[in-house]
Short mmCIF file of C-alpha atoms in Angstrom, two decimals:
data_model
loop_
_atom_site.label_atom_id
_atom_site.label_comp_id
_atom_site.label_asym_id
_atom_site.label_seq_id
_atom_site.Cartn_x
_atom_site.Cartn_y
_atom_site.Cartn_z
CA MET A 21 -44.50 30.19 -28.05
CA ASP A 22 -43.50 33.90 -28.53
CA ILE A 23 -39.97 34.09 -27.17
CA VAL A 24 -37.01 31.94 -27.42
CA GLU A 25 -34.37 32.39 -25.04
CA TYR A 26 -31.12 30.48 -24.23
CA LYS A 27 -30.37 29.07 -20.85
CA CYS A 28 -27.44 27.99 -19.71
CA PRO A 29 -27.56 24.62 -19.08
CA ASN A 30 -25.62 24.26 -15.68
CA CYS A 31 -27.07 26.94 -14.09
CA THR A 32 -30.13 28.10 -15.89
CA ALA A 33 -28.35 31.89 -16.17
CA ASP A 34 -28.63 33.66 -19.56
CA LEU A 35 -26.40 32.91 -22.49
CA LYS A 36 -25.20 35.55 -24.64
CA PHE A 37 -23.34 35.02 -27.70
CA VAL A 38 -19.65 36.30 -27.57
CA PRO A 39 -17.73 37.74 -30.63
CA SER A 40 -13.94 37.28 -29.30
CA SER A 41 -14.82 33.38 -28.61
CA GLN A 42 -17.36 32.93 -31.23
CA LYS A 43 -19.62 31.15 -28.63
CA LEU A 44 -22.48 31.54 -26.33
CA CYS A 45 -21.44 32.15 -22.87
CA CYS A 46 -22.67 32.30 -19.25
CA GLU A 47 -21.42 35.31 -17.22
CA TYR A 48 -22.34 33.22 -14.03
CA CYS A 49 -20.93 29.84 -14.27
CA GLY A 50 -18.03 30.37 -16.86
CA GLY A 51 -19.52 27.34 -19.17
CA SER A 52 -19.43 28.54 -22.94
CA PHE A 53 -20.86 26.75 -25.79
CA THR A 54 -20.54 26.66 -29.42
CA ILE A 55 -23.43 27.09 -32.04
CA GLU A 56 -23.04 23.37 -33.10
CA GLU A 57 -23.52 22.45 -29.14
CA VAL A 58 -26.37 24.95 -28.78
CA LYS A 59 -28.08 24.23 -31.85
CA LYS A 60 -28.14 20.44 -30.13
CA LEU A 61 -28.96 21.58 -26.56
CA PHE A 62 -31.78 23.89 -28.10
CA GLU A 63 -33.32 22.30 -30.79
CA LYS A 64 -36.33 22.71 -30.33
CA ASN A 65 -36.33 26.02 -30.08
CA GLU A 66 -35.65 26.57 -33.62
CA ALA A 67 -37.62 23.81 -35.22
CA ALA A 68 -40.42 25.10 -33.09
CA LEU A 69 -40.39 28.20 -35.17
CA ASP A 70 -41.40 26.12 -38.53
CA LYS A 71 -44.26 24.35 -36.77
CA GLU A 72 -45.76 27.39 -35.54
CA GLU A 73 -46.14 29.38 -38.95
CA ALA A 74 -48.61 27.82 -39.99
CA ALA A 75 -50.87 27.81 -37.08
CA LYS A 76 -49.94 32.01 -36.82
CA ASN A 77 -50.23 32.35 -40.39
CA GLN A 78 -54.22 30.91 -39.95
CA LYS A 79 -54.55 33.00 -36.80
CA GLU A 80 -53.85 36.27 -38.65
CA LYS A 81 -56.14 35.31 -41.44
CA LYS A 82 -58.82 35.43 -39.20
CA THR A 83 -57.81 38.10 -37.71
CA SER A 84 -56.78 40.84 -40.17
CA LYS A 85 -60.22 42.05 -41.10
CA GLU A 86 -60.42 43.28 -37.33
CA ALA A 87 -57.06 44.61 -37.47
CA ASP A 88 -57.98 46.81 -40.59
CA GLY A 89 -59.66 48.96 -38.47
CA SER A 90 -57.27 49.39 -35.56
CA ASP A 91 -54.63 52.60 -35.57
CA ASP A 92 -51.57 52.34 -36.17
CA PHE A 93 -49.99 51.44 -32.94
CA THR A 94 -51.74 48.44 -32.79
CA LYS A 95 -51.08 47.68 -36.12
CA GLU A 96 -47.28 47.97 -35.29
CA THR A 97 -46.78 47.24 -32.01
CA LYS A 98 -46.82 43.89 -30.07
CA LEU A 99 -46.43 42.52 -26.67
CA TYR A 100 -44.07 39.83 -25.32
CA HIS A 101 -44.09 38.71 -22.17
CA CYS A 102 -40.43 38.36 -20.23
CA SER A 103 -40.27 34.81 -18.64
CA SER A 104 -37.59 36.06 -16.04
CA CYS A 105 -38.86 39.68 -14.35
CA GLY A 106 -42.74 38.93 -16.13
CA ALA A 107 -42.24 42.22 -17.39
CA GLU A 108 -44.24 42.85 -21.07
CA ILE A 109 -42.08 43.70 -23.48
CA MET A 110 -43.32 46.36 -26.57
CA ALA A 111 -41.78 45.65 -29.61
CA THR A 112 -42.22 46.96 -33.05
CA ASP A 113 -42.53 45.11 -36.74
CA GLU A 114 -39.08 45.50 -37.35
CA GLN A 115 -37.63 44.36 -34.19
CA THR A 116 -36.79 40.57 -34.15
CA ALA A 117 -34.49 40.22 -31.13
CA LEU A 118 -34.02 42.74 -27.82
CA PHE A 119 -33.63 42.88 -24.58
CA CYS A 120 -36.33 43.38 -21.59
CA TYR A 121 -35.78 46.85 -20.82
CA TYR A 122 -36.60 46.15 -16.93
CA CYS A 123 -34.17 42.65 -16.22
CA HIS A 124 -32.14 43.16 -19.50
CA ASN A 125 -32.50 39.60 -20.04
CA PRO A 126 -31.94 38.87 -23.90
CA VAL A 127 -35.02 37.49 -25.80
CA ILE A 128 -35.43 36.71 -29.32
CA LEU A 129 -39.26 37.19 -30.89
CA SER A 130 -39.56 33.97 -32.65
CA GLY A 131 -43.02 35.25 -33.96
CA LYS A 132 -41.08 36.94 -36.71
CA MET A 133 -38.12 35.24 -37.56
CA THR A 134 -40.42 32.23 -39.48
CA GLY A 135 -41.09 31.59 -42.84
CA LYS A 136 -39.71 34.59 -45.40
CA TYR A 137 -38.41 36.44 -42.63
CA ARG A 138 -36.39 33.95 -41.41
CA PRO A 139 -32.73 34.52 -42.70
CA GLN A 140 -30.92 32.39 -44.90
CA LYS A 141 -27.12 33.36 -43.53
CA ILE A 142 -25.88 35.44 -40.97
CA ILE A 143 -22.08 36.77 -40.05
CA SER A 144 -21.64 37.11 -36.17
CA PHE A 145 -20.19 40.18 -34.18
CA LYS A 146 -16.26 39.92 -34.64
CA ILE A 147 -15.97 43.24 -32.76
CA ASP A 148 -17.26 43.40 -29.04
CA ARG A 149 -18.75 46.13 -27.32
CA ASN A 150 -15.63 47.36 -25.45
CA GLU A 151 -13.76 47.34 -28.86
CA ALA A 152 -16.23 48.82 -30.51
CA VAL A 153 -16.43 51.81 -27.79
CA GLU A 154 -12.69 52.31 -27.92
CA LYS A 155 -13.06 52.59 -31.77
CA PHE A 156 -15.78 55.03 -31.52
CA LYS A 157 -13.66 56.83 -29.36
CA LYS A 158 -10.59 57.21 -31.51
CA TRP A 159 -12.62 58.01 -34.34
CA CYS A 160 -14.50 61.16 -33.30
CA PHE A 161 -13.23 62.49 -30.20
CA LYS A 162 -12.28 65.82 -31.81
CA THR A 163 -11.82 69.12 -30.15
CA PHE A 164 -15.02 70.23 -31.56
CA VAL A 165 -17.69 67.62 -30.74
CA PRO A 166 -20.04 68.60 -27.96
CA ARG A 167 -19.16 67.84 -24.73
CA SER A 168 -22.51 65.71 -23.91
CA PHE A 169 -20.92 63.73 -26.56
CA LYS A 170 -18.27 62.23 -25.00
CA THR A 171 -20.29 60.84 -22.04
CA GLU A 172 -20.22 57.39 -20.86
CA GLN A 173 -24.17 57.77 -20.60
CA GLN A 174 -24.22 58.58 -24.74
CA LEU A 175 -21.75 55.83 -25.03
CA GLU A 176 -24.08 53.03 -23.32
CA LYS A 177 -26.34 54.08 -26.55
CA ILE A 178 -23.98 52.08 -28.66
CA THR A 179 -26.49 48.74 -29.84
CA GLY A 180 -24.94 45.79 -31.56
CA LEU A 181 -27.93 45.52 -34.44
CA TYR A 182 -28.51 42.51 -36.78
CA VAL A 183 -29.09 44.62 -40.28
CA PRO A 184 -31.08 42.65 -42.86
CA PHE A 185 -29.30 42.56 -46.22
CA TRP A 186 -30.07 41.23 -49.42
CA LEU A 187 -27.36 39.49 -50.81
CA ALA A 188 -27.66 39.12 -54.83
CA ASP A 189 -25.41 37.29 -57.23
CA CYS A 190 -26.64 38.56 -60.48
CA THR A 191 -25.50 38.30 -64.25
CA MET A 192 -25.65 41.26 -66.40
CA ASN A 193 -25.40 41.68 -70.27
CA ILE A 194 -23.05 44.63 -71.49
CA ASP A 195 -23.60 46.45 -74.87
CA TYR A 196 -21.69 49.09 -75.50
CA GLU A 197 -20.53 51.66 -78.24
CA ALA A 198 -18.65 54.43 -78.20
CA LEU A 199 -16.15 56.98 -80.34
CA GLY A 200 -12.86 57.16 -79.69
CA LYS A 201 -10.59 59.68 -80.92
CA THR A 202 -6.51 60.22 -81.29
CA ILE A 203 -5.03 63.40 -81.58
CA ARG A 204 -1.50 63.56 -82.72
CA THR A 205 0.05 66.85 -83.40
CA TRP A 206 3.61 67.84 -85.09
CA SER A 207 5.09 71.02 -86.66
CA SER A 208 7.40 71.04 -90.15
CA LYS A 209 8.56 74.06 -91.40
CA ASN A 210 6.57 77.01 -91.37
CA TYR A 211 3.32 74.54 -90.60
CA ASP A 212 1.64 73.10 -87.61
CA TYR A 213 -0.40 69.97 -88.06
CA ILE A 214 -3.10 68.12 -86.30
CA GLN A 215 -4.16 64.96 -87.06
CA THR A 216 -7.35 63.33 -85.54
CA LYS A 217 -8.49 59.89 -86.01
CA GLU A 218 -11.82 57.95 -84.69
CA PHE A 219 -12.33 54.76 -84.05
CA ARG A 220 -15.87 52.79 -83.56
CA VAL A 221 -15.07 51.61 -79.41
CA LEU A 222 -16.92 48.23 -79.23
CA ARG A 223 -17.62 46.14 -75.81
CA LYS A 224 -20.24 42.96 -75.40
CA GLY A 225 -20.26 40.22 -73.18
CA THR A 226 -21.72 39.12 -69.43
CA LEU A 227 -20.46 40.10 -66.58
CA SER A 228 -21.44 38.19 -63.06
CA VAL A 229 -21.11 39.36 -59.50
CA GLU A 230 -21.95 37.74 -56.46
CA LYS A 231 -23.30 38.89 -53.10
CA ILE A 232 -24.15 42.92 -54.32
CA PRO A 233 -25.22 44.11 -50.55
CA ALA A 234 -28.40 46.25 -50.18
CA ASP A 235 -29.98 46.54 -46.57
CA GLY A 236 -33.35 46.13 -45.99
CA SER A 237 -34.19 48.29 -43.67
CA LYS A 238 -35.82 51.80 -44.53
CA ARG A 239 -34.57 53.21 -41.39
CA ILE A 240 -31.06 52.93 -41.99
CA ASP A 241 -29.39 55.38 -44.65
CA ASP A 242 -27.90 53.36 -47.45
CA GLU A 243 -25.19 55.42 -48.17
CA LEU A 244 -24.09 54.85 -44.48
CA MET A 245 -23.96 50.92 -44.87
CA GLU A 246 -22.66 51.23 -48.00
CA SER A 247 -19.54 53.58 -46.35
CA ILE A 248 -19.00 50.24 -43.57
CA GLU A 249 -18.48 48.00 -46.32
CA PRO A 250 -17.02 44.99 -47.42
CA PHE A 251 -17.76 42.47 -45.54
CA ASP A 252 -16.00 39.19 -45.59
CA TYR A 253 -18.60 36.96 -47.14
CA SER A 254 -16.24 33.89 -46.03
CA ALA A 255 -17.60 34.21 -42.87
CA LEU A 256 -21.00 33.68 -43.75
CA ARG A 257 -22.83 31.15 -41.99
CA ASP A 258 -26.11 29.08 -41.70
CA PHE A 259 -28.70 31.25 -39.89
CA SER A 260 -29.15 30.11 -36.21
CA MET A 261 -31.10 32.11 -33.81
CA SER A 262 -28.58 31.47 -31.28
CA TYR A 263 -26.25 34.11 -32.88
CA LEU A 264 -28.97 36.66 -31.97
CA SER A 265 -28.58 36.08 -27.94
CA GLY A 266 -27.53 39.26 -26.81
CA PHE A 267 -27.96 41.59 -29.57
CA TYR A 268 -30.60 43.74 -31.47
CA ALA A 269 -32.00 42.73 -34.55
CA GLU A 270 -34.33 43.70 -37.22
CA LYS A 271 -36.19 42.12 -39.49
CA PHE A 272 -36.83 43.44 -43.24
CA ASP A 273 -39.22 45.63 -44.40
CA MET A 274 -37.89 46.19 -48.28
CA ASP A 275 -38.69 43.14 -50.12
CA LYS A 276 -36.52 41.53 -52.64
CA GLU A 277 -38.36 43.25 -55.36
CA ASP A 278 -37.95 46.72 -53.55
CA MET A 279 -34.50 46.26 -53.80
CA LEU A 280 -33.61 45.59 -57.26
CA PRO A 281 -33.80 48.82 -58.73
CA HIS A 282 -30.83 49.95 -56.10
CA ILE A 283 -28.86 46.70 -57.14
CA LYS A 284 -29.19 47.40 -60.22
CA GLU A 285 -27.82 50.72 -59.98
CA ARG A 286 -25.00 49.35 -57.92
CA ILE A 287 -23.75 47.03 -60.62
CA ASP A 288 -24.49 49.23 -63.63
CA LYS A 289 -21.66 51.04 -61.96
CA THR A 290 -19.56 48.15 -61.40
CA CYS A 291 -20.11 47.42 -65.65
CA GLN A 292 -19.39 50.88 -66.23
CA LYS A 293 -16.02 50.64 -64.34
CA ALA A 294 -15.21 47.22 -66.12
CA VAL A 295 -15.62 48.97 -69.25
CA ASN A 296 -14.03 51.89 -68.85
CA HIS A 297 -10.88 49.67 -67.40
CA SER A 298 -10.90 47.94 -70.87
CA ILE A 299 -10.78 51.22 -72.81
CA PHE A 300 -7.59 52.68 -72.83
CA GLY A 301 -4.87 54.34 -75.61
CA TYR A 302 -7.57 57.09 -76.84
CA ASN A 303 -6.98 60.67 -76.27
CA SER A 304 -10.94 60.97 -75.60
CA VAL A 305 -13.66 58.82 -75.26
CA THR A 306 -17.41 59.59 -76.03
CA PRO A 307 -20.58 57.14 -75.05
CA VAL A 308 -22.56 56.52 -78.14
CA ARG A 309 -24.74 53.65 -76.75
CA GLN A 310 -24.18 51.68 -73.54
CA ASP A 311 -27.34 48.73 -72.49
CA PHE A 312 -26.47 47.11 -69.26
CA SER A 313 -29.31 44.99 -68.77
CA LEU A 314 -29.74 42.37 -66.08
CA THR A 315 -30.44 38.79 -66.79
CA ARG A 316 -30.56 36.91 -63.65
CA ALA A 317 -30.98 37.67 -59.90
CA GLU A 318 -30.45 35.89 -57.26
CA MET A 319 -31.39 37.17 -53.75
CA ASN A 320 -30.48 35.60 -50.32
CA TYR A 321 -31.28 36.93 -46.73
CA ALA A 322 -29.07 37.57 -44.78
CA MET A 323 -28.01 39.38 -41.03
CA LEU A 324 -25.29 41.17 -41.11
CA PRO A 325 -23.15 43.12 -37.75
CA VAL A 326 -23.34 46.59 -37.19
CA TRP A 327 -22.72 48.59 -34.33
CA PHE A 328 -25.15 51.59 -34.24
CA MET A 329 -25.57 54.70 -32.48
CA SER A 330 -27.63 57.98 -32.91
CA TYR A 331 -27.03 61.11 -31.49
CA LYS A 332 -29.73 64.26 -31.31
CA TYR A 333 -28.00 67.47 -31.23
CA LYS A 334 -29.68 71.00 -31.88
CA ASP A 335 -32.53 69.28 -33.12
CA LYS A 336 -30.64 66.80 -35.61
CA VAL A 337 -30.11 63.37 -35.11
CA TYR A 338 -26.45 62.35 -36.00
CA GLU A 339 -25.86 58.17 -36.60
CA PHE A 340 -23.32 56.61 -36.81
CA VAL A 341 -21.76 53.10 -37.75
CA LEU A 342 -19.44 50.43 -37.55
CA ASN A 343 -18.81 47.34 -39.10
CA GLY A 344 -19.30 44.52 -36.71
CA GLN A 345 -16.74 42.26 -38.32
CA THR A 346 -14.40 44.42 -39.78
CA GLY A 347 -14.31 47.60 -37.47
CA LYS A 348 -14.85 50.14 -40.43
CA ILE A 349 -16.38 53.19 -39.19
CA ALA A 350 -18.73 55.86 -40.68
CA GLY A 351 -20.58 58.84 -40.20
CA THR A 352 -20.62 62.99 -39.24
CA PRO A 353 -19.72 63.94 -36.13
CA PRO A 354 -21.68 66.81 -34.86
CA VAL A 355 -19.35 70.33 -34.41
CA ASP A 356 -20.15 72.74 -31.09
CA THR A 357 -20.08 75.98 -32.93
CA GLY A 358 -19.07 77.94 -29.88
CA LYS A 359 -15.82 75.83 -29.32
CA LEU A 360 -15.38 76.09 -32.98
CA ARG A 361 -15.67 79.92 -32.52
CA LYS A 362 -13.33 80.08 -29.36
CA VAL A 363 -10.33 78.17 -31.04
CA THR A 364 -11.07 80.48 -34.23
CA TRP A 365 -10.39 83.63 -32.36
CA ALA A 366 -8.01 82.25 -30.05
CA ILE A 367 -5.90 81.63 -33.19
CA ALA A 368 -6.65 84.63 -34.73
CA ALA A 369 -5.41 86.76 -31.49
CA ALA A 370 -2.25 84.83 -31.46
CA VAL A 371 -1.94 85.67 -35.32
CA THR A 372 -2.28 89.23 -34.82
CA LEU A 373 0.06 89.13 -31.80
CA VAL A 374 3.00 87.39 -33.62
CA SER A 375 2.46 90.11 -36.78
CA TYR A 376 2.75 92.65 -34.06
CA PHE A 377 5.97 91.73 -32.29
CA ALA A 378 7.61 90.47 -35.89
CA GLY A 379 6.43 94.25 -37.43
CA GLY A 380 8.26 95.56 -33.93
CA LEU A 381 11.23 93.72 -34.65
CA ILE A 382 11.42 94.18 -38.40
CA LEU A 383 10.68 98.23 -37.28
CA GLY A 384 13.31 98.29 -34.70
CA GLY A 385 15.84 96.67 -36.85
CA ILE A 386 15.27 99.55 -39.42
CA PHE A 387 15.73 102.68 -37.23
#
């Protein structure tokens, strides 16, 4: 079984996850089903994933020697057969859910979601496509944005994507020492006095943090992902393949071990903020020693919802992301320099004209 599809039990049309209702719905007969109902209806689909993993691992071991001599395209690309129209769907190693290029039927590449690639948790989309497009328009449809950036054809490229994230629960040991100074000045008679006191500032303890996120995809910029945080983790649910129906998804290509340095860096900043917040009453504080050591790190693999769009303008690719749960958006819109120049010239001309008339009025008043 290479693909998993969710069909309406009433009319056999495709079921797609609808963010507004948090159900899988049929566009044809209007049927709607909760995730729990879908799990029961299609329990064979999800149960089959674990059963086929052993067989696939055995097959991969058998063919790995042959694959070593193949080119990158053969190694990283696979074909999947669409049961609806018969098309062969090409997918990269990172993709786990996608649409058929021809009939737009949502299919899920089940073979890539098993074993270690099967997420533990997921946050479903709360914002649908129409709302995402409207938020995107309000955010970046500015005067100096290129005209091609505003076309419906460009807006059609906005994609609902489940991004692979590692959520880290960590404990840090804090051992911090600094030199704190207080300075007091006063004057008496003909003399000015300065009193400086020095203090040894110590902070020791442990700091526990939960669900520090780090996206596990090399393709997506980390800073861009961090700029749409936070996600509401109270909405985390046990992973089910049915959430992916109608959306794209990627599997992680950075293991938890690869993510630890980045997560450690983020937690170090959290420790530093906690220490700084606890120190007050000094005119200056100079760190002498700061040791933030990681003593515990538990990583959970989760899928988080993101609306994603890229735009190429003058050989540069601009990326935009919108939090599919909260609606927070980030990115840098391209600037049409031609429009910007025209507006600048118009403003300059207007200022010159106003200055000319103002000067004429003043001179007229004098003479």
